[in-house]
PDB file of C-alpha atoms in Angstrom:
ATOM      1  CA  MET A 183     108.121  53.202  -3.832  1.00  0.00           C
ATOM      2  CA  VAL A 184     108.553  51.073  -0.767  1.00  0.00           C
ATOM      3  CA  PRO A 185     112.174  50.426  -0.066  1.00  0.00           C
ATOM      4  CA  SER A 186     113.611  46.853   0.173  1.00  0.00           C
ATOM      5  CA  VAL A 187     114.517  45.047   3.297  1.00  0.00           C
ATOM      6  CA  ARG A 188     118.109  45.380   2.300  1.00  0.00           C
ATOM      7  CA  GLU A 189     117.780  49.277   1.618  1.00  0.00           C
ATOM      8  CA  ARG A 190     116.125  49.720   4.988  1.00  0.00           C
ATOM      9  CA  ALA A 191     118.729  47.674   6.835  1.00  0.00           C
ATOM     10  CA  ARG A 192     121.793  49.583   4.849  1.00  0.00           C
ATOM     11  CA  PRO A 193     123.071  52.551   7.127  1.00  0.00           C
ATOM     12  CA  SER A 194     122.810  56.085   5.232  1.00  0.00           C
ATOM     13  CA  LEU A 195     126.102  57.741   4.120  1.00  0.00           C
ATOM     14  CA  PRO A 196     126.793  61.106   5.617  1.00  0.00           C
ATOM     15  CA  ARG A 197     126.538  63.665   3.429  1.00  0.00           C
ATOM     16  CA  VAL A 198     130.573  64.357   3.748  1.00  0.00           C
ATOM     17  CA  PRO A 199     131.662  60.912   5.018  1.00  0.00           C
ATOM     18  CA  ALA A 200     135.309  62.145   5.312  1.00  0.00           C
ATOM     19  CA  LEU A 201     133.836  64.463   8.161  1.00  0.00           C
ATOM     20  CA  ALA A 202     132.542  61.518   9.872  1.00  0.00           C
ATOM     21  CA  VAL A 203     135.969  60.034   9.998  1.00  0.00           C
ATOM     22  CA  LEU A 204     137.171  63.308  11.282  1.00  0.00           C
ATOM     23  CA  ASN A 205     134.646  63.396  13.759  1.00  0.00           C
ATOM     24  CA  PHE A 206     135.612  59.862  15.121  1.00  0.00           C
ATOM     25  CA  PHE A 207     139.360  61.124  15.619  1.00  0.00           C
ATOM     26  CA  LEU A 208     138.404  64.247  17.497  1.00  0.00           C
ATOM     27  CA  VAL A 209     136.209  62.479  19.691  1.00  0.00           C
ATOM     28  CA  GLY A 210     139.132  60.217  20.744  1.00  0.00           C
ATOM     29  CA  TYR A 211     141.642  63.221  20.805  1.00  0.00           C
ATOM     30  CA  ARG A 212     139.304  64.812  23.365  1.00  0.00           C
ATOM     31  CA  ARG A 213     140.281  62.228  25.791  1.00  0.00           C
ATOM     32  CA  THR A 214     144.067  61.951  25.103  1.00  0.00           C
ATOM     33  CA  TRP A 215     144.945  65.673  24.089  1.00  0.00           C
ATOM     34  CA  ARG A 216     146.955  66.272  27.430  1.00  0.00           C
ATOM     35  CA  ALA A 217     149.281  63.593  26.517  1.00  0.00           C
ATOM     36  CA  GLY A 218     150.236  65.707  23.447  1.00  0.00           C
ATOM     37  CA  VAL A 219     150.671  69.058  24.949  1.00  0.00           C
ATOM     38  CA  PHE A 220     154.070  68.714  25.911  1.00  0.00           C
ATOM     39  CA  SER A 221     155.494  67.541  22.548  1.00  0.00           C
ATOM     40  CA  SER A 222     153.551  69.763  20.489  1.00  0.00           C
ATOM     41  CA  PHE A 223     153.235  72.857  22.303  1.00  0.00           C
ATOM     42  CA  LEU A 224     155.357  73.142  25.633  1.00  0.00           C
ATOM     43  CA  LEU A 225     158.591  71.758  23.892  1.00  0.00           C
ATOM     44  CA  PRO A 226     158.661  74.493  21.275  1.00  0.00           C
ATOM     45  CA  VAL A 227     157.981  77.252  23.710  1.00  0.00           C
ATOM     46  CA  LEU A 228     160.832  75.876  25.832  1.00  0.00           C
ATOM     47  CA  THR A 229     162.934  75.793  22.627  1.00  0.00           C
ATOM     48  CA  VAL A 230     162.241  79.475  22.278  1.00  0.00           C
ATOM     49  CA  LEU A 231     163.297  80.225  25.733  1.00  0.00           C
ATOM     50  CA  GLY A 232     166.295  77.935  25.768  1.00  0.00           C
ATOM     51  CA  PHE A 233     167.633  78.934  22.112  1.00  0.00           C
ATOM     52  CA  GLY A 234     166.003  82.353  21.436  1.00  0.00           C
ATOM     53  CA  LEU A 235     166.525  84.136  24.627  1.00  0.00           C
ATOM     54  CA  GLY A 236     169.447  81.852  26.175  1.00  0.00           C
ATOM     55  CA  VAL A 237     171.618  81.484  23.028  1.00  0.00           C
ATOM     56  CA  GLY A 238     170.394  84.490  21.385  1.00  0.00           C
ATOM     57  CA  ALA A 239     171.895  86.715  24.202  1.00  0.00           C
ATOM     58  CA  TYR A 240     175.286  85.715  23.104  1.00  0.00           C
ATOM     59  CA  ILE A 241     174.802  86.601  19.403  1.00  0.00           C
ATOM     60  CA  ASP A 242     174.889  90.424  19.578  1.00  0.00           C
ATOM     61  CA  GLN A 243     174.346  91.036  15.898  1.00  0.00           C
ATOM     62  CA  GLY A 244     171.542  88.489  15.254  1.00  0.00           C
ATOM     63  CA  VAL A 245     171.065  87.019  11.894  1.00  0.00           C
ATOM     64  CA  GLY A 246     171.120  89.563   8.880  1.00  0.00           C
ATOM     65  CA  GLY A 247     170.507  92.447  11.192  1.00  0.00           C
ATOM     66  CA  VAL A 248     167.418  90.889  12.912  1.00  0.00           C
ATOM     67  CA  ARG A 249     167.291  89.558  16.413  1.00  0.00           C
ATOM     68  CA  TYR A 250     168.089  85.881  16.810  1.00  0.00           C
ATOM     69  CA  LEU A 251     164.711  85.351  18.646  1.00  0.00           C
ATOM     70  CA  ASP A 252     162.832  86.821  15.859  1.00  0.00           C
ATOM     71  CA  TRP A 253     164.735  85.087  13.236  1.00  0.00           C
ATOM     72  CA  LEU A 254     164.523  81.549  14.958  1.00  0.00           C
ATOM     73  CA  VAL A 255     160.700  81.702  15.800  1.00  0.00           C
ATOM     74  CA  PRO A 256     159.429  81.251  11.990  1.00  0.00           C
ATOM     75  CA  GLY A 257     161.782  78.240  11.924  1.00  0.00           C
ATOM     76  CA  LEU A 258     160.378  76.606  14.934  1.00  0.00           C
ATOM     77  CA  ILE A 259     156.929  77.385  13.614  1.00  0.00           C
ATOM     78  CA  ALA A 260     157.405  75.332  10.705  1.00  0.00           C
ATOM     79  CA  SER A 261     159.516  72.591  12.505  1.00  0.00           C
ATOM     80  CA  THR A 262     156.683  72.241  14.941  1.00  0.00           C
ATOM     81  CA  ALA A 263     154.268  71.864  12.313  1.00  0.00           C
ATOM     82  CA  LEU A 264     156.429  69.171  10.773  1.00  0.00           C
ATOM     83  CA  GLN A 265     156.714  67.274  13.876  1.00  0.00           C
ATOM     84  CA  VAL A 266     153.181  67.429  14.672  1.00  0.00           C
ATOM     85  CA  ALA A 267     152.161  66.072  11.339  1.00  0.00           C
ATOM     86  CA  ILE A 268     154.772  63.085  11.281  1.00  0.00           C
ATOM     87  CA  GLY A 269     153.815  62.152  14.771  1.00  0.00           C
ATOM     88  CA  GLU A 270     150.138  61.827  13.794  1.00  0.00           C
ATOM     89  CA  ALA A 271     151.232  59.974  10.587  1.00  0.00           C
ATOM     90  CA  THR A 272     153.597  57.462  11.740  1.00  0.00           C
ATOM     91  CA  TRP A 273     152.550  55.251  14.981  1.00  0.00           C
ATOM     92  CA  PRO A 274     148.863  56.093  15.025  1.00  0.00           C
ATOM     93  CA  VAL A 275     148.451  55.274  11.393  1.00  0.00           C
ATOM     94  CA  PHE A 276     150.501  52.063  11.915  1.00  0.00           C
ATOM     95  CA  SER A 277     148.528  51.182  14.845  1.00  0.00           C
ATOM     96  CA  ASN A 278     145.358  51.523  13.111  1.00  0.00           C
ATOM     97  CA  PHE A 279     146.518  49.014  10.654  1.00  0.00           C
ATOM     98  CA  GLN A 280     148.419  46.768  12.863  1.00  0.00           C
ATOM     99  CA  TRP A 281     147.411  46.708  16.253  1.00  0.00           C
ATOM    100  CA  ILE A 282     144.054  48.118  16.928  1.00  0.00           C
ATOM    101  CA  LYS A 283     142.511  47.809  13.341  1.00  0.00           C
ATOM    102  CA  THR A 284     140.680  50.929  13.308  1.00  0.00           C
ATOM    103  CA  TYR A 285     140.776  51.306   9.421  1.00  0.00           C
ATOM    104  CA  PHE A 286     139.513  47.801   8.662  1.00  0.00           C
ATOM    105  CA  ALA A 287     136.348  48.698  10.965  1.00  0.00           C
ATOM    106  CA  GLN A 288     135.874  51.896   9.089  1.00  0.00           C
ATOM    107  CA  SER A 289     136.318  50.279   5.745  1.00  0.00           C
ATOM    108  CA  ALA A 290     133.518  47.651   6.806  1.00  0.00           C
ATOM    109  CA  ALA A 291     131.133  50.815   7.407  1.00  0.00           C
ATOM    110  CA  PRO A 292     129.890  52.573   4.207  1.00  0.00           C
ATOM    111  CA  LEU A 293     133.165  54.420   3.892  1.00  0.00           C
ATOM    112  CA  ARG A 294     135.473  54.497   0.919  1.00  0.00           C
ATOM    113  CA  VAL A 295     139.243  54.300   1.278  1.00  0.00           C
ATOM    114  CA  GLY A 296     139.475  57.941   0.156  1.00  0.00           C
ATOM    115  CA  ASP A 297     136.986  58.955   2.946  1.00  0.00           C
ATOM    116  CA  ILE A 298     139.174  57.147   5.576  1.00  0.00           C
ATOM    117  CA  LEU A 299     142.339  58.941   4.368  1.00  0.00           C
ATOM    118  CA  ALA A 300     140.812  62.289   3.807  1.00  0.00           C
ATOM    119  CA  GLY A 301     139.153  62.175   7.354  1.00  0.00           C
ATOM    120  CA  ASN A 302     142.488  61.357   8.966  1.00  0.00           C
ATOM    121  CA  LEU A 303     144.346  64.045   7.095  1.00  0.00           C
ATOM    122  CA  LEU A 304     141.644  66.520   8.027  1.00  0.00           C
ATOM    123  CA  PHE A 305     142.465  65.576  11.840  1.00  0.00           C
ATOM    124  CA  VAL A 306     146.197  65.913  11.206  1.00  0.00           C
ATOM    125  CA  LEU A 307     145.329  69.515   9.933  1.00  0.00           C
ATOM    126  CA  VAL A 308     143.398  70.254  13.008  1.00  0.00           C
ATOM    127  CA  ARG A 309     146.185  69.291  15.063  1.00  0.00           C
ATOM    128  CA  VAL A 310     148.784  71.327  13.205  1.00  0.00           C
ATOM    129  CA  LEU A 311     146.575  74.403  12.939  1.00  0.00           C
ATOM    130  CA  THR A 312     145.621  74.376  16.735  1.00  0.00           C
ATOM    131  CA  THR A 313     149.339  73.667  17.759  1.00  0.00           C
ATOM    132  CA  ILE A 314     150.645  76.605  15.503  1.00  0.00           C
ATOM    133  CA  ALA A 315     147.841  78.893  16.533  1.00  0.00           C
ATOM    134  CA  ALA A 316     148.662  78.548  20.204  1.00  0.00           C
ATOM    135  CA  PHE A 317     152.695  78.985  19.209  1.00  0.00           C
ATOM    136  CA  LEU A 318     151.836  82.284  17.333  1.00  0.00           C
ATOM    137  CA  VAL A 319     149.933  83.603  20.451  1.00  0.00           C
ATOM    138  CA  VAL A 320     152.830  82.680  22.875  1.00  0.00           C
ATOM    139  CA  THR A 321     155.789  83.892  20.553  1.00  0.00           C
ATOM    140  CA  GLY A 322     153.646  87.082  20.055  1.00  0.00           C
ATOM    141  CA  VAL A 323     153.806  87.704  23.642  1.00  0.00           C
ATOM    142  CA  PHE A 324     157.375  87.391  23.662  1.00  0.00           C
ATOM    143  CA  GLY A 325     157.444  90.206  20.893  1.00  0.00           C
ATOM    144  CA  ALA A 326     159.041  87.840  18.272  1.00  0.00           C
ATOM    145  CA  LEU A 327     156.451  88.675  15.498  1.00  0.00           C
ATOM    146  CA  ARG A 328     157.497  91.777  13.624  1.00  0.00           C
ATOM    147  CA  SER A 329     154.595  91.810  11.040  1.00  0.00           C
ATOM    148  CA  PRO A 330     150.933  91.246  10.949  1.00  0.00           C
ATOM    149  CA  TRP A 331     151.633  88.941   8.172  1.00  0.00           C
ATOM    150  CA  ALA A 332     152.492  86.353  10.712  1.00  0.00           C
ATOM    151  CA  VAL A 333     148.970  84.873  10.448  1.00  0.00           C
ATOM    152  CA  ALA A 334     149.997  83.641   7.105  1.00  0.00           C
ATOM    153  CA  ALA A 335     151.903  81.242   8.964  1.00  0.00           C
ATOM    154  CA  LEU A 336     148.976  79.239   9.727  1.00  0.00           C
ATOM    155  CA  PRO A 337     148.094  78.312   5.998  1.00  0.00           C
ATOM    156  CA  VAL A 338     151.832  77.562   5.425  1.00  0.00           C
ATOM    157  CA  ALA A 339     152.054  75.213   8.343  1.00  0.00           C
ATOM    158  CA  ALA A 340     148.893  73.728   6.952  1.00  0.00           C
ATOM    159  CA  LEU A 341     150.111  73.052   3.632  1.00  0.00           C
ATOM    160  CA  LEU A 342     153.562  71.578   5.067  1.00  0.00           C
ATOM    161  CA  GLY A 343     151.464  69.323   7.408  1.00  0.00           C
ATOM    162  CA  LEU A 344     149.823  67.908   4.297  1.00  0.00           C
ATOM    163  CA  ALA A 345     153.049  67.835   2.354  1.00  0.00           C
ATOM    164  CA  VAL A 346     154.943  65.700   4.950  1.00  0.00           C
ATOM    165  CA  ALA A 347     151.849  63.695   6.412  1.00  0.00           C
ATOM    166  CA  ALA A 348     150.353  62.411   3.253  1.00  0.00           C
ATOM    167  CA  PRO A 349     153.721  60.460   2.118  1.00  0.00           C
ATOM    168  CA  THR A 350     154.234  59.360   5.638  1.00  0.00           C
ATOM    169  CA  PHE A 351     150.871  57.824   5.679  1.00  0.00           C
ATOM    170  CA  ALA A 352     151.830  55.865   2.645  1.00  0.00           C
ATOM    171  CA  TYR A 353     154.948  55.008   4.324  1.00  0.00           C
ATOM    172  CA  SER A 354     153.449  53.968   7.565  1.00  0.00           C
ATOM    173  CA  ALA A 355     150.800  51.921   5.544  1.00  0.00           C
ATOM    174  CA  THR A 356     153.360  49.622   4.061  1.00  0.00           C
ATOM    175  CA  VAL A 357     156.206  49.126   6.636  1.00  0.00           C
ATOM    176  CA  SER A 358     155.728  45.894   8.601  1.00  0.00           C
ATOM    177  CA  SER A 359     157.289  46.879  11.877  1.00  0.00           C
ATOM    178  CA  ASP A 360     157.326  49.993  13.855  1.00  0.00           C
ATOM    179  CA  SER A 361     161.180  50.038  13.895  1.00  0.00           C
ATOM    180  CA  TRP A 362     161.024  51.559  10.672  1.00  0.00           C
ATOM    181  CA  LEU A 363     159.065  54.498  11.899  1.00  0.00           C
ATOM    182  CA  ALA A 364     161.991  55.020  14.274  1.00  0.00           C
ATOM    183  CA  MET A 365     164.511  54.952  11.365  1.00  0.00           C
ATOM    184  CA  LEU A 366     162.195  57.718   9.505  1.00  0.00           C
ATOM    185  CA  PHE A 367     162.603  60.177  12.568  1.00  0.00           C
ATOM    186  CA  ARG A 368     166.338  59.072  12.941  1.00  0.00           C
ATOM    187  CA  PHE A 369     167.533  59.547   9.292  1.00  0.00           C
ATOM    188  CA  ALA A 370     164.768  61.859   7.800  1.00  0.00           C
ATOM    189  CA  VAL A 371     163.073  64.066  10.416  1.00  0.00           C
ATOM    190  CA  ILE A 372     165.969  64.860  12.633  1.00  0.00           C
ATOM    191  CA  PRO A 373     168.512  65.639   9.853  1.00  0.00           C
ATOM    192  CA  MET A 374     165.779  67.728   8.195  1.00  0.00           C
ATOM    193  CA  THR A 375     165.080  69.839  11.386  1.00  0.00           C
ATOM    194  CA  LEU A 376     168.945  70.492  12.000  1.00  0.00           C
ATOM    195  CA  PHE A 377     169.815  71.407   8.347  1.00  0.00           C
ATOM    196  CA  ALA A 378     166.555  73.162   6.795  1.00  0.00           C
ATOM    197  CA  GLY A 379     167.302  76.652   8.070  1.00  0.00           C
ATOM    198  CA  VAL A 380     165.578  76.414  11.298  1.00  0.00           C
ATOM    199  CA  PHE A 381     168.470  77.309  13.575  1.00  0.00           C
ATOM    200  CA  PHE A 382     170.958  78.811  11.210  1.00  0.00           C
ATOM    201  CA  PRO A 383     170.967  80.049   7.738  1.00  0.00           C
ATOM    202  CA  VAL A 384     171.297  77.431   4.961  1.00  0.00           C
ATOM    203  CA  GLU A 385     173.808  79.510   3.132  1.00  0.00           C
ATOM    204  CA  SER A 386     175.989  78.532   5.879  1.00  0.00           C
ATOM    205  CA  LEU A 387     176.248  74.946   4.816  1.00  0.00           C
ATOM    206  CA  PRO A 388     178.436  73.442   1.885  1.00  0.00           C
ATOM    207  CA  ALA A 389     176.998  73.672  -1.574  1.00  0.00           C
ATOM    208  CA  ALA A 390     175.975  69.850  -1.674  1.00  0.00           C
ATOM    209  CA  LEU A 391     174.319  70.198   1.731  1.00  0.00           C
ATOM    210  CA  ARG A 392     172.589  73.349   0.806  1.00  0.00           C
ATOM    211  CA  TRP A 393     170.833  71.720  -2.024  1.00  0.00           C
ATOM    212  CA  LEU A 394     169.716  68.825  -0.061  1.00  0.00           C
ATOM    213  CA  ALA A 395     168.173  71.418   2.411  1.00  0.00           C
ATOM    214  CA  TYR A 396     166.396  72.994  -0.486  1.00  0.00           C
ATOM    215  CA  ALA A 397     165.027  69.915  -1.541  1.00  0.00           C
ATOM    216  CA  THR A 398     163.166  69.160   1.508  1.00  0.00           C
ATOM    217  CA  PRO A 399     159.745  70.700   2.157  1.00  0.00           C
ATOM    218  CA  LEU A 400     160.733  72.076   5.368  1.00  0.00           C
ATOM    219  CA  TRP A 401     163.169  74.546   4.167  1.00  0.00           C
ATOM    220  CA  HIS A 402     160.385  76.017   1.886  1.00  0.00           C
ATOM    221  CA  ALA A 403     158.099  76.266   4.692  1.00  0.00           C
ATOM    222  CA  VAL A 404     160.554  77.877   6.862  1.00  0.00           C
ATOM    223  CA  ASP A 405     161.373  80.560   4.242  1.00  0.00           C
ATOM    224  CA  LEU A 406     157.719  81.321   3.879  1.00  0.00           C
ATOM    225  CA  CYS A 407     157.130  81.640   7.509  1.00  0.00           C
ATOM    226  CA  ARG A 408     160.212  83.659   8.150  1.00  0.00           C
ATOM    227  CA  ALA A 409     158.980  86.014   5.283  1.00  0.00           C
ATOM    228  CA  ALA A 410     155.783  86.321   6.923  1.00  0.00           C
ATOM    229  CA  THR A 411     156.736  86.882  10.447  1.00  0.00           C
ATOM    230  CA  LEU A 412     159.364  89.395   9.668  1.00  0.00           C
ATOM    231  CA  GLY A 413     157.445  91.038   7.001  1.00  0.00           C
ATOM    232  CA  VAL A 414     160.168  90.581   4.104  1.00  0.00           C
ATOM    233  CA  ALA A 415     160.375  88.840   0.883  1.00  0.00           C
ATOM    234  CA  PRO A 416     161.086  85.170   0.726  1.00  0.00           C
ATOM    235  CA  GLN A 417     164.329  83.770  -0.683  1.00  0.00           C
ATOM    236  CA  TRP A 418     162.340  82.052  -3.540  1.00  0.00           C
ATOM    237  CA  SER A 419     158.943  83.121  -4.962  1.00  0.00           C
ATOM    238  CA  VAL A 420     155.870  82.541  -2.929  1.00  0.00           C
ATOM    239  CA  ALA A 421     154.308  80.815  -5.846  1.00  0.00           C
ATOM    240  CA  GLY A 422     157.305  78.553  -6.316  1.00  0.00           C
ATOM    241  CA  HIS A 423     157.414  77.591  -2.744  1.00  0.00           C
ATOM    242  CA  LEU A 424     153.611  76.892  -2.486  1.00  0.00           C
ATOM    243  CA  LEU A 425     153.733  74.882  -5.814  1.00  0.00           C
ATOM    244  CA  TYR A 426     156.503  72.700  -4.406  1.00  0.00           C
ATOM    245  CA  LEU A 427     154.879  72.033  -0.977  1.00  0.00           C
ATOM    246  CA  ALA A 428     151.380  71.268  -2.876  1.00  0.00           C
ATOM    247  CA  ALA A 429     153.402  68.905  -5.196  1.00  0.00           C
ATOM    248  CA  TRP A 430     154.548  67.006  -2.205  1.00  0.00           C
ATOM    249  CA  ALA A 431     150.914  67.017  -0.814  1.00  0.00           C
ATOM    250  CA  SER A 432     149.370  65.565  -3.990  1.00  0.00           C
ATOM    251  CA  GLY A 433     152.201  63.088  -4.667  1.00  0.00           C
ATOM    252  CA  GLY A 434     151.829  62.138  -1.133  1.00  0.00           C
ATOM    253  CA  TRP A 435     148.002  61.594  -1.431  1.00  0.00           C
ATOM    254  CA  LEU A 436     148.517  59.446  -4.565  1.00  0.00           C
ATOM    255  CA  LEU A 437     150.933  57.233  -2.707  1.00  0.00           C
ATOM    256  CA  ALA A 438     148.838  56.973   0.338  1.00  0.00           C
ATOM    257  CA  ARG A 439     145.575  56.278  -1.480  1.00  0.00           C
ATOM    258  CA  ARG A 440     147.289  53.584  -3.229  1.00  0.00           C
ATOM    259  CA  ALA A 441     148.865  52.046  -0.044  1.00  0.00           C
ATOM    260  CA  PHE A 442     145.498  52.297   1.993  1.00  0.00           C
ATOM    261  CA  GLY A 443     143.634  50.574  -1.164  1.00  0.00           C
ATOM    262  CA  ARG A 444     145.896  47.659  -0.959  1.00  0.00           C
ATOM    263  CA  ARG A 445     145.463  47.227   2.589  1.00  0.00           C
ATOM    264  CA  LEU A 446     141.733  47.697   3.090  1.00  0.00           C
ATOM    265  CA  VAL A 447     140.279  46.693  -0.323  1.00  0.00           C
ATOM    266  CA  VAL A 448     140.030  42.677  -0.540  1.00  0.00           C
TER     267      VAL A 448
END
């Protein structure tokens, strides 16, 4: 059967359309990756040197019998994954809607809303995994990884990245000004980083603040990463942590899918 003129003119869909979107962002990142090296890699390493070795030198007993550097590193692994994911889910997403209109160009191609969202989230995963892999190598050189289970921090970081990036995609797709993105960092990301067990045990907080810390996805990833790098059991069950993070990721996906659909489907 001879195809019609319209069928011959219509571009064919990739076998996995989301991978085409991922490739688009990877091509762009190949030109700009140097700009993100400091914030996503060198800054956490400097934090390890400053807090882990500098402040840690004044903490003779460590934390729970563990050297402070060893105790701190898994918290920094999780918080770095959080910051990389949030960074990719705020201004870049807002820009693709408001300023450079990339999403509208992609939706004009044979791509569905779910393909665009999935491809962009895959790019966030690539950024998180490459950053955390390099971070593990560097902290391993410092001797801060006490267990071979430390490699399990990679999938934990990936799940945390999805858990925070997906709902942030929805947020960035709905706000009208980038001032709201700065407020997200000021009132959510910074407090979460300070009080979710990265730098000191959550048990040191008052009871009310402690439960707020438990409600954040970051604390669950910190507990899992700390258990992996120290070779100990987490405070909560592994399944409970993973299900909680997965709930954030799946709920965020639904919200982001709805927000993207409202903006892109006319």
